Amino acid sequence: SQTIHQWPATLVQPVGSPLSLECTVEGTSNPNLYWYRQAAGRGLQLLFYSVGIGQISSEVPQNLSASRPQDRQFILSSKKLLLSDSGFYLCAARGEYNSPLHFGNGTRLTVT
Amino acid sequence: GQQVMQIPQYQHVQEGEDFTTYCNSSTTLSNIQWYKQRPGGHPVFLIQLVKSGEVKKQKRLTFQFGEAKKNSSLHITATQTTDVGTYFCAGQGGSEKLVFGKGMKLTVNP
């Protein structure tokens, strides 16, 4: 079965600082990878997804970017954080088209 | 683009009551998935529906996929306090994107 590792669990960053969140996947090769953001009490917003190394699809124009330098590594970044970037960031993976998503434990980001 | 809407967004029930929540997609789906997120946790996969009109049961939970593959429902029988959480439906069209609804937050009065 798949295991999704995400860190850190919580993060407090000042406005204007950079961000790097890393996600690694175990238990499957060539997974489809996803970054979602959940604002407090709200739904899951798809930010990026990737079907392979170096292949990134962006869903929402914003202050964030994603990269996939290795098959099972997915990174979410920002050069300068905004207050509106606060939220719960979730990395997810699945092995095949139409298969369920497995989520990591998430990172709670607070931008102050 | 593809949109998935869930109603209601909030549901408060008395323990032991039944209720149903609904999920509607703006486009025809290849499959729909349901997830549950406990407070403070991450979403956990519950079930996937693929066929038109499909019905699946998990103990007290009954999931249904509409004939047109654009809507789905989740019915919970005899609600328990352990059912508390937010239930999400997620629809997949013809791409790798899985689009989530805003979720239905369930609270239970013991």
PDB file of C-alpha atoms in Angstrom:
ATOM      1  CA  SER A   1       0.000   0.000   0.000  1.00  0.00           C
ATOM      2  CA  GLN A   2       1.011   3.584  -0.532  1.00  0.00           C
ATOM      3  CA  THR A   3       2.459   5.792   2.185  1.00  0.00           C
ATOM      4  CA  ILE A   4       2.583   9.546   1.722  1.00  0.00           C
ATOM      5  CA  HIS A   5       5.159  11.460   3.739  1.00  0.00           C
ATOM      6  CA  GLN A   6       4.612  15.178   4.221  1.00  0.00           C
ATOM      7  CA  TRP A   7       6.515  17.595   6.361  1.00  0.00           C
ATOM      8  CA  PRO A   8       6.472  19.707   8.369  1.00  0.00           C
ATOM      9  CA  ALA A   9       3.140  19.165  10.108  1.00  0.00           C
ATOM     10  CA  THR A  10       2.799  22.821  11.034  1.00  0.00           C
ATOM     11  CA  LEU A  11       4.550  25.917   9.803  1.00  0.00           C
ATOM     12  CA  VAL A  12       4.361  29.594  10.679  1.00  0.00           C
ATOM     13  CA  GLN A  13       5.957  31.925   8.169  1.00  0.00           C
ATOM     14  CA  PRO A  14       6.033  35.722   7.798  1.00  0.00           C
ATOM     15  CA  VAL A  15       4.559  37.437   4.779  1.00  0.00           C
ATOM     16  CA  GLY A  16       7.119  37.720   2.005  1.00  0.00           C
ATOM     17  CA  SER A  17       9.163  34.711   3.066  1.00  0.00           C
ATOM     18  CA  PRO A  18       9.754  31.711   0.769  1.00  0.00           C
ATOM     19  CA  LEU A  19       8.093  28.344   1.130  1.00  0.00           C
ATOM     20  CA  SER A  20       9.056  24.794   0.309  1.00  0.00           C
ATOM     21  CA  LEU A  21       6.852  21.842   1.215  1.00  0.00           C
ATOM     22  CA  GLU A  22       7.993  18.368   0.319  1.00  0.00           C
ATOM     23  CA  CYS A  23       6.025  15.225  -0.263  1.00  0.00           C
ATOM     24  CA  THR A  24       7.442  11.764  -0.888  1.00  0.00           C
ATOM     25  CA  VAL A  25       5.608   8.592  -1.758  1.00  0.00           C
ATOM     26  CA  GLU A  26       6.380   4.986  -0.903  1.00  0.00           C
ATOM     27  CA  GLY A  27       4.799   1.803  -2.139  1.00  0.00           C
ATOM     28  CA  THR A  28       4.153   2.633  -5.758  1.00  0.00           C
ATOM     29  CA  SER A  29       6.091   3.632  -8.823  1.00  0.00           C
ATOM     30  CA  ASN A  30       5.138   6.348 -11.309  1.00  0.00           C
ATOM     31  CA  PRO A  31       2.277   7.657  -9.180  1.00  0.00           C
ATOM     32  CA  ASN A  32       0.034  10.549 -10.117  1.00  0.00           C
ATOM     33  CA  LEU A  33       0.704  13.265  -7.558  1.00  0.00           C
ATOM     34  CA  TYR A  34      -1.503  16.094  -6.354  1.00  0.00           C
ATOM     35  CA  TRP A  35      -1.321  19.184  -4.164  1.00  0.00           C
ATOM     36  CA  TYR A  36      -4.567  20.359  -2.590  1.00  0.00           C
ATOM     37  CA  ARG A  37      -5.197  23.300  -0.293  1.00  0.00           C
ATOM     38  CA  GLN A  38      -7.956  23.474   2.277  1.00  0.00           C
ATOM     39  CA  ALA A  39      -8.839  26.821   3.819  1.00  0.00           C
ATOM     40  CA  ALA A  40     -10.288  26.668   7.331  1.00  0.00           C
ATOM     41  CA  GLY A  41     -13.667  24.974   7.238  1.00  0.00           C
ATOM     42  CA  ARG A  42     -13.704  24.841   3.451  1.00  0.00           C
ATOM     43  CA  GLY A  43     -13.348  22.320   0.665  1.00  0.00           C
ATOM     44  CA  LEU A  44     -10.322  20.924  -1.097  1.00  0.00           C
ATOM     45  CA  GLN A  45      -8.939  23.100  -3.842  1.00  0.00           C
ATOM     46  CA  LEU A  46      -6.771  21.349  -6.416  1.00  0.00           C
ATOM     47  CA  LEU A  47      -3.579  23.365  -6.915  1.00  0.00           C
ATOM     48  CA  PHE A  48      -1.311  21.161  -9.035  1.00  0.00           C
ATOM     49  CA  TYR A  49      -1.122  17.644 -10.330  1.00  0.00           C
ATOM     50  CA  SER A  50       1.590  15.655 -12.020  1.00  0.00           C
ATOM     51  CA  VAL A  51       1.481  12.491 -14.109  1.00  0.00           C
ATOM     52  CA  GLY A  52       5.258  12.123 -14.380  1.00  0.00           C
ATOM     53  CA  ILE A  53       8.673  13.591 -13.652  1.00  0.00           C
ATOM     54  CA  GLY A  54       8.850  17.206 -14.739  1.00  0.00           C
ATOM     55  CA  GLN A  55       5.168  17.243 -15.792  1.00  0.00           C
ATOM     56  CA  ILE A  56       3.129  19.745 -13.814  1.00  0.00           C
ATOM     57  CA  SER A  57      -0.414  20.909 -14.458  1.00  0.00           C
ATOM     58  CA  SER A  58      -1.484  24.064 -12.669  1.00  0.00           C
ATOM     59  CA  GLU A  59      -5.133  24.477 -11.836  1.00  0.00           C
ATOM     60  CA  VAL A  60      -5.284  27.913 -10.282  1.00  0.00           C
ATOM     61  CA  PRO A  61      -3.091  30.925 -11.130  1.00  0.00           C
ATOM     62  CA  GLN A  62      -1.539  31.980  -7.876  1.00  0.00           C
ATOM     63  CA  ASN A  63       1.529  32.652  -5.847  1.00  0.00           C
ATOM     64  CA  LEU A  64       2.636  29.029  -5.777  1.00  0.00           C
ATOM     65  CA  SER A  65       4.555  26.633  -7.994  1.00  0.00           C
ATOM     66  CA  ALA A  66       5.191  22.908  -7.982  1.00  0.00           C
ATOM     67  CA  SER A  67       7.982  20.678  -9.158  1.00  0.00           C
ATOM     68  CA  ARG A  68       8.547  16.951  -9.466  1.00  0.00           C
ATOM     69  CA  PRO A  69      12.286  16.339  -9.596  1.00  0.00           C
ATOM     70  CA  GLN A  70      11.977  12.603  -8.946  1.00  0.00           C
ATOM     71  CA  ASP A  71       9.326   9.983  -9.590  1.00  0.00           C
ATOM     72  CA  ARG A  72       8.057   9.921  -6.021  1.00  0.00           C
ATOM     73  CA  GLN A  73       8.867  13.446  -4.892  1.00  0.00           C
ATOM     74  CA  PHE A  74       6.553  16.421  -5.224  1.00  0.00           C
ATOM     75  CA  ILE A  75       7.467  19.891  -4.009  1.00  0.00           C
ATOM     76  CA  LEU A  76       5.274  22.931  -3.469  1.00  0.00           C
ATOM     77  CA  SER A  77       7.038  26.286  -3.423  1.00  0.00           C
ATOM     78  CA  SER A  78       6.566  29.997  -3.194  1.00  0.00           C
ATOM     79  CA  LYS A  79       9.071  32.812  -3.543  1.00  0.00           C
ATOM     80  CA  LYS A  80       7.070  35.239  -1.413  1.00  0.00           C
ATOM     81  CA  LEU A  81       4.194  34.142   0.773  1.00  0.00           C
ATOM     82  CA  LEU A  82       0.978  36.120   1.042  1.00  0.00           C
ATOM     83  CA  LEU A  83      -1.474  36.137   3.933  1.00  0.00           C
ATOM     84  CA  SER A  84      -3.964  34.393   1.656  1.00  0.00           C
ATOM     85  CA  ASP A  85      -1.591  31.429   1.303  1.00  0.00           C
ATOM     86  CA  SER A  86      -2.492  30.273   4.800  1.00  0.00           C
ATOM     87  CA  GLY A  87      -4.253  26.932   4.861  1.00  0.00           C
ATOM     88  CA  PHE A  88      -3.964  23.197   5.162  1.00  0.00           C
ATOM     89  CA  TYR A  89      -1.834  21.776   2.352  1.00  0.00           C
ATOM     90  CA  LEU A  90      -2.369  18.172   1.425  1.00  0.00           C
ATOM     91  CA  CYS A  91      -0.289  16.012  -0.857  1.00  0.00           C
ATOM     92  CA  ALA A  92      -2.013  13.035  -2.432  1.00  0.00           C
ATOM     93  CA  ALA A  93      -1.009  10.180  -4.683  1.00  0.00           C
ATOM     94  CA  ARG A  94      -2.552   7.383  -6.638  1.00  0.00           C
ATOM     95  CA  GLY A  95      -1.111   4.609  -8.705  1.00  0.00           C
ATOM     96  CA  GLU A  96      -3.545   4.310 -11.570  1.00  0.00           C
ATOM     97  CA  TYR A  97      -6.163   6.285 -13.393  1.00  0.00           C
ATOM     98  CA  ASN A  98      -9.509   5.919 -11.629  1.00  0.00           C
ATOM     99  CA  SER A  99      -7.934   4.627  -8.437  1.00  0.00           C
ATOM    100  CA  PRO A 100      -8.485   6.257  -5.028  1.00  0.00           C
ATOM    101  CA  LEU A 101      -6.316   9.021  -3.659  1.00  0.00           C
ATOM    102  CA  HIS A 102      -4.102   8.456  -0.654  1.00  0.00           C
ATOM    103  CA  PHE A 103      -3.397  11.618   1.323  1.00  0.00           C
ATOM    104  CA  GLY A 104      -0.499  12.619   3.478  1.00  0.00           C
ATOM    105  CA  ASN A 105      -1.112  14.024   6.942  1.00  0.00           C
ATOM    106  CA  GLY A 106      -0.912  17.575   5.618  1.00  0.00           C
ATOM    107  CA  THR A 107       0.907  20.760   6.565  1.00  0.00           C
ATOM    108  CA  ARG A 108      -0.903  23.558   8.383  1.00  0.00           C
ATOM    109  CA  LEU A 109       0.624  26.777   7.120  1.00  0.00           C
ATOM    110  CA  THR A 110      -0.024  30.072   8.859  1.00  0.00           C
ATOM    111  CA  VAL A 111       1.296  33.193   7.192  1.00  0.00           C
ATOM    112  CA  THR A 112       1.611  36.099   9.630  1.00  0.00           C
TER     113      THR A 112
ATOM    114  CA  GLY B   1     -14.311  23.753 -15.998  1.00  0.00           C
ATOM    115  CA  GLN B   2     -15.629  20.806 -14.103  1.00  0.00           C
ATOM    116  CA  GLN B   3     -17.462  21.680 -10.885  1.00  0.00           C
ATOM    117  CA  VAL B   4     -18.733  19.451  -8.119  1.00  0.00           C
ATOM    118  CA  MET B   5     -21.355  20.710  -5.713  1.00  0.00           C
ATOM    119  CA  GLN B   6     -22.441  19.149  -2.463  1.00  0.00           C
ATOM    120  CA  ILE B   7     -25.597  19.817  -0.521  1.00  0.00           C
ATOM    121  CA  PRO B   8     -26.093  20.484   2.271  1.00  0.00           C
ATOM    122  CA  GLN B   9     -22.774  21.904   3.398  1.00  0.00           C
ATOM    123  CA  TYR B  10     -23.690  21.370   7.032  1.00  0.00           C
ATOM    124  CA  GLN B  11     -25.816  18.706   8.650  1.00  0.00           C
ATOM    125  CA  HIS B  12     -26.629  18.423  12.323  1.00  0.00           C
ATOM    126  CA  VAL B  13     -28.517  15.326  13.376  1.00  0.00           C
ATOM    127  CA  GLN B  14     -29.616  13.591  16.508  1.00  0.00           C
ATOM    128  CA  GLU B  15     -27.880  10.296  17.181  1.00  0.00           C
ATOM    129  CA  GLY B  16     -29.910   7.513  15.628  1.00  0.00           C
ATOM    130  CA  GLU B  17     -31.384   9.617  12.826  1.00  0.00           C
ATOM    131  CA  ASP B  18     -31.010   8.872   9.113  1.00  0.00           C
ATOM    132  CA  PHE B  19     -29.978  11.446   6.552  1.00  0.00           C
ATOM    133  CA  THR B  20     -28.842  11.842   2.964  1.00  0.00           C
ATOM    134  CA  THR B  21     -26.316  14.144   1.370  1.00  0.00           C
ATOM    135  CA  TYR B  22     -26.024  14.845  -2.337  1.00  0.00           C
ATOM    136  CA  CYS B  23     -23.300  15.507  -4.843  1.00  0.00           C
ATOM    137  CA  ASN B  24     -23.818  17.008  -8.306  1.00  0.00           C
ATOM    138  CA  SER B  25     -21.342  17.420 -11.135  1.00  0.00           C
ATOM    139  CA  SER B  26     -21.511  19.925 -13.962  1.00  0.00           C
ATOM    140  CA  THR B  27     -20.151  17.254 -16.334  1.00  0.00           C
ATOM    141  CA  THR B  28     -20.542  13.515 -16.847  1.00  0.00           C
ATOM    142  CA  LEU B  29     -18.107  11.566 -14.715  1.00  0.00           C
ATOM    143  CA  SER B  30     -16.097   8.422 -15.322  1.00  0.00           C
ATOM    144  CA  ASN B  31     -16.262   7.710 -11.603  1.00  0.00           C
ATOM    145  CA  ILE B  32     -17.087   9.356  -8.323  1.00  0.00           C
ATOM    146  CA  GLN B  33     -15.311   8.813  -5.029  1.00  0.00           C
ATOM    147  CA  TRP B  34     -16.299   9.585  -1.464  1.00  0.00           C
ATOM    148  CA  TYR B  35     -13.919  10.550   1.327  1.00  0.00           C
ATOM    149  CA  LYS B  36     -14.267  11.247   5.026  1.00  0.00           C
ATOM    150  CA  GLN B  37     -12.166  13.734   6.944  1.00  0.00           C
ATOM    151  CA  ARG B  38     -12.240  13.612  10.715  1.00  0.00           C
ATOM    152  CA  PRO B  39     -11.626  16.898  12.559  1.00  0.00           C
ATOM    153  CA  GLY B  40      -7.930  17.706  12.422  1.00  0.00           C
ATOM    154  CA  GLY B  41      -7.193  14.859  10.042  1.00  0.00           C
ATOM    155  CA  HIS B  42      -6.764  14.238   6.347  1.00  0.00           C
ATOM    156  CA  PRO B  43      -9.341  12.850   3.923  1.00  0.00           C
ATOM    157  CA  VAL B  44      -9.620   9.078   3.874  1.00  0.00           C
ATOM    158  CA  PHE B  45     -11.065   7.166   0.957  1.00  0.00           C
ATOM    159  CA  LEU B  46     -14.425   5.501   1.578  1.00  0.00           C
ATOM    160  CA  ILE B  47     -15.685   4.184  -1.736  1.00  0.00           C
ATOM    161  CA  GLN B  48     -15.658   4.534  -5.508  1.00  0.00           C
ATOM    162  CA  LEU B  49     -18.615   4.262  -7.881  1.00  0.00           C
ATOM    163  CA  VAL B  50     -18.048   3.625 -11.557  1.00  0.00           C
ATOM    164  CA  LYS B  51     -21.174   2.226 -13.184  1.00  0.00           C
ATOM    165  CA  SER B  52     -24.349   4.105 -13.986  1.00  0.00           C
ATOM    166  CA  GLY B  53     -26.929   3.493 -11.250  1.00  0.00           C
ATOM    167  CA  GLU B  54     -24.428   1.659  -9.049  1.00  0.00           C
ATOM    168  CA  VAL B  55     -25.264   1.214  -5.382  1.00  0.00           C
ATOM    169  CA  LYS B  56     -22.718   0.188  -2.764  1.00  0.00           C
ATOM    170  CA  LYS B  57     -23.085  -0.296   0.960  1.00  0.00           C
ATOM    171  CA  GLN B  58     -20.611  -0.057   3.791  1.00  0.00           C
ATOM    172  CA  LYS B  59     -22.345  -1.023   7.021  1.00  0.00           C
ATOM    173  CA  ARG B  60     -24.713   1.894   7.704  1.00  0.00           C
ATOM    174  CA  LEU B  61     -23.538   3.925   4.690  1.00  0.00           C
ATOM    175  CA  THR B  62     -25.198   3.551   1.289  1.00  0.00           C
ATOM    176  CA  PHE B  63     -23.684   5.195  -1.775  1.00  0.00           C
ATOM    177  CA  GLN B  64     -25.421   5.633  -5.102  1.00  0.00           C
ATOM    178  CA  PHE B  65     -24.273   6.817  -8.519  1.00  0.00           C
ATOM    179  CA  GLY B  66     -26.892   8.427 -10.728  1.00  0.00           C
ATOM    180  CA  GLU B  67     -28.048   6.971 -14.019  1.00  0.00           C
ATOM    181  CA  ALA B  68     -26.560   9.883 -15.947  1.00  0.00           C
ATOM    182  CA  LYS B  69     -23.281   9.623 -13.987  1.00  0.00           C
ATOM    183  CA  LYS B  70     -23.527  13.267 -12.954  1.00  0.00           C
ATOM    184  CA  ASN B  71     -24.741  12.916  -9.391  1.00  0.00           C
ATOM    185  CA  SER B  72     -24.336  10.767  -6.342  1.00  0.00           C
ATOM    186  CA  SER B  73     -25.754  10.399  -2.879  1.00  0.00           C
ATOM    187  CA  LEU B  74     -24.616   9.166   0.503  1.00  0.00           C
ATOM    188  CA  HIS B  75     -27.236   7.903   2.930  1.00  0.00           C
ATOM    189  CA  ILE B  76     -26.340   7.198   6.546  1.00  0.00           C
ATOM    190  CA  THR B  77     -28.657   5.093   8.639  1.00  0.00           C
ATOM    191  CA  ALA B  78     -28.871   5.355  12.433  1.00  0.00           C
ATOM    192  CA  THR B  79     -26.179   8.027  12.740  1.00  0.00           C
ATOM    193  CA  GLN B  80     -23.595   7.526  15.460  1.00  0.00           C
ATOM    194  CA  THR B  81     -21.166   9.960  17.067  1.00  0.00           C
ATOM    195  CA  THR B  82     -18.350   8.136  15.283  1.00  0.00           C
ATOM    196  CA  ASP B  83     -19.810   9.378  11.982  1.00  0.00           C
ATOM    197  CA  VAL B  84     -18.805  12.953  12.824  1.00  0.00           C
ATOM    198  CA  GLY B  85     -16.574  14.572  10.221  1.00  0.00           C
ATOM    199  CA  THR B  86     -16.669  16.122   6.780  1.00  0.00           C
ATOM    200  CA  TYR B  87     -17.718  13.978   3.857  1.00  0.00           C
ATOM    201  CA  PHE B  88     -16.396  14.869   0.436  1.00  0.00           C
ATOM    202  CA  CYS B  89     -17.379  13.608  -2.951  1.00  0.00           C
ATOM    203  CA  ALA B  90     -14.825  13.840  -5.739  1.00  0.00           C
ATOM    204  CA  GLY B  91     -15.566  13.495  -9.403  1.00  0.00           C
ATOM    205  CA  GLN B  92     -13.292  12.400 -12.188  1.00  0.00           C
ATOM    206  CA  GLY B  93     -14.035  13.309 -15.773  1.00  0.00           C
ATOM    207  CA  GLY B  94     -11.789  12.389 -18.663  1.00  0.00           C
ATOM    208  CA  SER B  95      -8.475  13.522 -17.216  1.00  0.00           C
ATOM    209  CA  GLU B  96      -6.285  12.848 -14.213  1.00  0.00           C
ATOM    210  CA  LYS B  97      -7.964  15.622 -12.269  1.00  0.00           C
ATOM    211  CA  LEU B  98     -10.083  14.638  -9.305  1.00  0.00           C
ATOM    212  CA  VAL B  99     -12.308  17.571  -8.389  1.00  0.00           C
ATOM    213  CA  PHE B 100     -13.671  17.704  -4.868  1.00  0.00           C
ATOM    214  CA  GLY B 101     -16.900  19.233  -3.660  1.00  0.00           C
ATOM    215  CA  LYS B 102     -16.837  21.648  -0.721  1.00  0.00           C
ATOM    216  CA  GLY B 103     -17.820  18.867   1.631  1.00  0.00           C
ATOM    217  CA  MET B 104     -20.690  18.173   4.007  1.00  0.00           C
ATOM    218  CA  LYS B 105     -19.794  18.727   7.649  1.00  0.00           C
ATOM    219  CA  LEU B 106     -21.694  16.369   9.917  1.00  0.00           C
ATOM    220  CA  THR B 107     -22.220  16.963  13.608  1.00  0.00           C
ATOM    221  CA  VAL B 108     -24.137  14.558  15.818  1.00  0.00           C
ATOM    222  CA  ASN B 109     -26.022  15.322  18.994  1.00  0.00           C
ATOM    223  CA  PRO B 110     -25.636  12.336  21.359  1.00  0.00           C
TER     224      PRO B 110
END
